[in-house]
Amino acid sequence: MLRIRSQVEAVGMRLFAIENLPQNWMDKIKLGLPGRDEQLDNIGKTIQNMGAAGIPVLGYNFMPMRSRTGYAWRTSGDPLWARGGQECQVSIMNSPLPLL
């Protein structure tokens, strides 16, 4: 979290919020499946790490199972192209985002 915040601040912006955690972080919670407690714990750790890193807001979506935003989640490969021609690469693992 601190690394992500530092990267944002290095270009003169402030990381105020993180929104929409990956669906596979919440699927077992939503369906009441084994492993839901671990997912809840991981989300809790992510929120704690956000607070410790000075990121005060988590926007979340607990829609039934699929939420579509038009944005693609990628874990590897070529960069994505965002609005305004901005290059972005998202690397999300199936565990809480670390503080460091």
PDB file of C-alpha atoms in Angstrom:
ATOM      1  CA  MET A   1       0.000   0.000   0.000  1.00  0.00           C
ATOM      2  CA  LEU A   2       2.793   2.397   0.841  1.00  0.00           C
ATOM      3  CA  ARG A   3       4.508   1.621  -2.466  1.00  0.00           C
ATOM      4  CA  ILE A   4       1.306   2.273  -4.406  1.00  0.00           C
ATOM      5  CA  ARG A   5       0.700   5.517  -2.514  1.00  0.00           C
ATOM      6  CA  SER A   6       4.311   6.613  -3.102  1.00  0.00           C
ATOM      7  CA  GLN A   7       4.003   5.976  -6.839  1.00  0.00           C
ATOM      8  CA  VAL A   8       0.880   8.127  -7.000  1.00  0.00           C
ATOM      9  CA  GLU A   9       2.437  10.907  -4.913  1.00  0.00           C
ATOM     10  CA  ALA A  10       5.591  10.847  -7.078  1.00  0.00           C
ATOM     11  CA  VAL A  11       3.551  12.322  -9.935  1.00  0.00           C
ATOM     12  CA  GLY A  12       1.964  15.009  -7.778  1.00  0.00           C
ATOM     13  CA  MET A  13      -1.350  13.339  -6.969  1.00  0.00           C
ATOM     14  CA  ARG A  14      -2.883  12.004  -3.754  1.00  0.00           C
ATOM     15  CA  LEU A  15      -4.235   8.473  -3.370  1.00  0.00           C
ATOM     16  CA  PHE A  16      -7.466   9.137  -1.503  1.00  0.00           C
ATOM     17  CA  ALA A  17      -9.381   5.912  -2.198  1.00  0.00           C
ATOM     18  CA  ILE A  18      -9.276   2.394  -3.570  1.00  0.00           C
ATOM     19  CA  GLU A  19     -12.424   1.143  -5.212  1.00  0.00           C
ATOM     20  CA  ASN A  20     -13.833  -2.210  -6.288  1.00  0.00           C
ATOM     21  CA  LEU A  21     -11.737  -5.045  -4.950  1.00  0.00           C
ATOM     22  CA  PRO A  22     -11.514  -8.013  -7.337  1.00  0.00           C
ATOM     23  CA  GLN A  23     -14.584 -10.269  -7.502  1.00  0.00           C
ATOM     24  CA  ASN A  24     -12.570 -13.341  -6.531  1.00  0.00           C
ATOM     25  CA  TRP A  25     -11.844 -11.688  -3.165  1.00  0.00           C
ATOM     26  CA  MET A  26     -15.569 -11.850  -2.281  1.00  0.00           C
ATOM     27  CA  ASP A  27     -17.145 -14.734  -4.199  1.00  0.00           C
ATOM     28  CA  LYS A  28     -17.140 -17.179  -1.275  1.00  0.00           C
ATOM     29  CA  ILE A  29     -18.523 -14.495   1.055  1.00  0.00           C
ATOM     30  CA  LYS A  30     -21.408 -13.785  -1.307  1.00  0.00           C
ATOM     31  CA  LEU A  31     -22.212 -17.459  -1.824  1.00  0.00           C
ATOM     32  CA  GLY A  32     -21.657 -18.566   1.777  1.00  0.00           C
ATOM     33  CA  LEU A  33     -19.032 -21.105   0.693  1.00  0.00           C
ATOM     34  CA  PRO A  34     -16.162 -22.596   2.664  1.00  0.00           C
ATOM     35  CA  GLY A  35     -13.312 -20.109   2.636  1.00  0.00           C
ATOM     36  CA  ARG A  36     -15.565 -17.103   3.233  1.00  0.00           C
ATOM     37  CA  ASP A  37     -14.036 -16.456   6.663  1.00  0.00           C
ATOM     38  CA  GLU A  38     -10.561 -16.273   5.110  1.00  0.00           C
ATOM     39  CA  GLN A  39     -11.862 -13.856   2.472  1.00  0.00           C
ATOM     40  CA  LEU A  40     -13.428 -11.680   5.180  1.00  0.00           C
ATOM     41  CA  ASP A  41     -10.155 -11.708   7.117  1.00  0.00           C
ATOM     42  CA  ASN A  42      -8.206 -10.727   3.984  1.00  0.00           C
ATOM     43  CA  ILE A  43     -10.553  -7.829   3.255  1.00  0.00           C
ATOM     44  CA  GLY A  44     -10.215  -6.718   6.884  1.00  0.00           C
ATOM     45  CA  LYS A  45      -6.410  -6.829   6.618  1.00  0.00           C
ATOM     46  CA  THR A  46      -6.564  -4.833   3.397  1.00  0.00           C
ATOM     47  CA  ILE A  47      -8.680  -2.164   5.126  1.00  0.00           C
ATOM     48  CA  GLN A  48      -6.253  -2.053   8.078  1.00  0.00           C
ATOM     49  CA  ASN A  49      -3.296  -1.722   5.705  1.00  0.00           C
ATOM     50  CA  MET A  50      -5.071   1.050   3.814  1.00  0.00           C
ATOM     51  CA  GLY A  51      -5.542   2.948   7.081  1.00  0.00           C
ATOM     52  CA  ALA A  52      -1.923   2.444   8.095  1.00  0.00           C
ATOM     53  CA  ALA A  53      -0.834   3.744   4.680  1.00  0.00           C
ATOM     54  CA  GLY A  54      -3.050   6.832   5.010  1.00  0.00           C
ATOM     55  CA  ILE A  55      -5.605   5.786   2.383  1.00  0.00           C
ATOM     56  CA  PRO A  56      -8.916   6.661   4.079  1.00  0.00           C
ATOM     57  CA  VAL A  57     -11.585   5.375   1.674  1.00  0.00           C
ATOM     58  CA  LEU A  58     -12.513   1.939   0.317  1.00  0.00           C
ATOM     59  CA  GLY A  59     -15.301   1.910  -2.246  1.00  0.00           C
ATOM     60  CA  TYR A  60     -16.756  -1.575  -2.443  1.00  0.00           C
ATOM     61  CA  ASN A  61     -19.417  -3.330  -4.441  1.00  0.00           C
ATOM     62  CA  PHE A  62     -21.295  -6.307  -3.043  1.00  0.00           C
ATOM     63  CA  MET A  63     -23.491  -6.810  -6.121  1.00  0.00           C
ATOM     64  CA  PRO A  64     -24.820 -10.392  -6.364  1.00  0.00           C
ATOM     65  CA  MET A  65     -21.906 -11.898  -8.289  1.00  0.00           C
ATOM     66  CA  ARG A  66     -20.780  -9.988 -11.328  1.00  0.00           C
ATOM     67  CA  SER A  67     -20.203  -6.284 -11.464  1.00  0.00           C
ATOM     68  CA  ARG A  68     -19.208  -4.826 -14.776  1.00  0.00           C
ATOM     69  CA  THR A  69     -17.524  -1.462 -14.882  1.00  0.00           C
ATOM     70  CA  GLY A  70     -16.047  -1.534 -18.357  1.00  0.00           C
ATOM     71  CA  TYR A  71     -12.547  -1.770 -16.905  1.00  0.00           C
ATOM     72  CA  ALA A  72     -10.494  -4.913 -17.432  1.00  0.00           C
ATOM     73  CA  TRP A  73      -8.542  -6.580 -14.628  1.00  0.00           C
ATOM     74  CA  ARG A  74      -5.260  -7.995 -15.821  1.00  0.00           C
ATOM     75  CA  THR A  75      -2.634  -9.865 -13.868  1.00  0.00           C
ATOM     76  CA  SER A  76       0.124  -9.944 -16.485  1.00  0.00           C
ATOM     77  CA  GLY A  77       0.943  -9.157 -20.061  1.00  0.00           C
ATOM     78  CA  ASP A  78       0.903  -5.971 -22.072  1.00  0.00           C
ATOM     79  CA  PRO A  79      -0.294  -2.753 -20.452  1.00  0.00           C
ATOM     80  CA  LEU A  80      -3.894  -1.649 -20.680  1.00  0.00           C
ATOM     81  CA  TRP A  81      -4.807   1.700 -22.191  1.00  0.00           C
ATOM     82  CA  ALA A  82      -7.068   3.866 -20.078  1.00  0.00           C
ATOM     83  CA  ARG A  83      -8.918   7.121 -20.697  1.00  0.00           C
ATOM     84  CA  GLY A  84      -6.830   9.829 -22.288  1.00  0.00           C
ATOM     85  CA  GLY A  85      -4.387   7.274 -23.699  1.00  0.00           C
ATOM     86  CA  GLN A  86      -2.875   6.570 -20.278  1.00  0.00           C
ATOM     87  CA  GLU A  87      -0.988   3.320 -19.908  1.00  0.00           C
ATOM     88  CA  CYS A  88      -1.912   1.247 -16.861  1.00  0.00           C
ATOM     89  CA  GLN A  89      -1.034  -2.182 -15.541  1.00  0.00           C
ATOM     90  CA  VAL A  90      -2.920  -3.781 -12.664  1.00  0.00           C
ATOM     91  CA  SER A  91      -1.423  -6.667 -10.751  1.00  0.00           C
ATOM     92  CA  ILE A  92      -3.797  -8.053  -8.130  1.00  0.00           C
ATOM     93  CA  MET A  93      -3.090 -11.244  -6.236  1.00  0.00           C
ATOM     94  CA  ASN A  94      -5.617 -13.353  -4.337  1.00  0.00           C
ATOM     95  CA  SER A  95      -4.482 -12.067  -0.939  1.00  0.00           C
ATOM     96  CA  PRO A  96      -4.755  -8.788   0.982  1.00  0.00           C
ATOM     97  CA  LEU A  97      -2.731  -5.910  -0.382  1.00  0.00           C
ATOM     98  CA  PRO A  98       0.332  -5.581   1.866  1.00  0.00           C
ATOM     99  CA  LEU A  99       1.210  -2.471   3.838  1.00  0.00           C
ATOM    100  CA  LEU A 100       4.726  -2.328   2.321  1.00  0.00           C
TER     101      LEU A 100
END
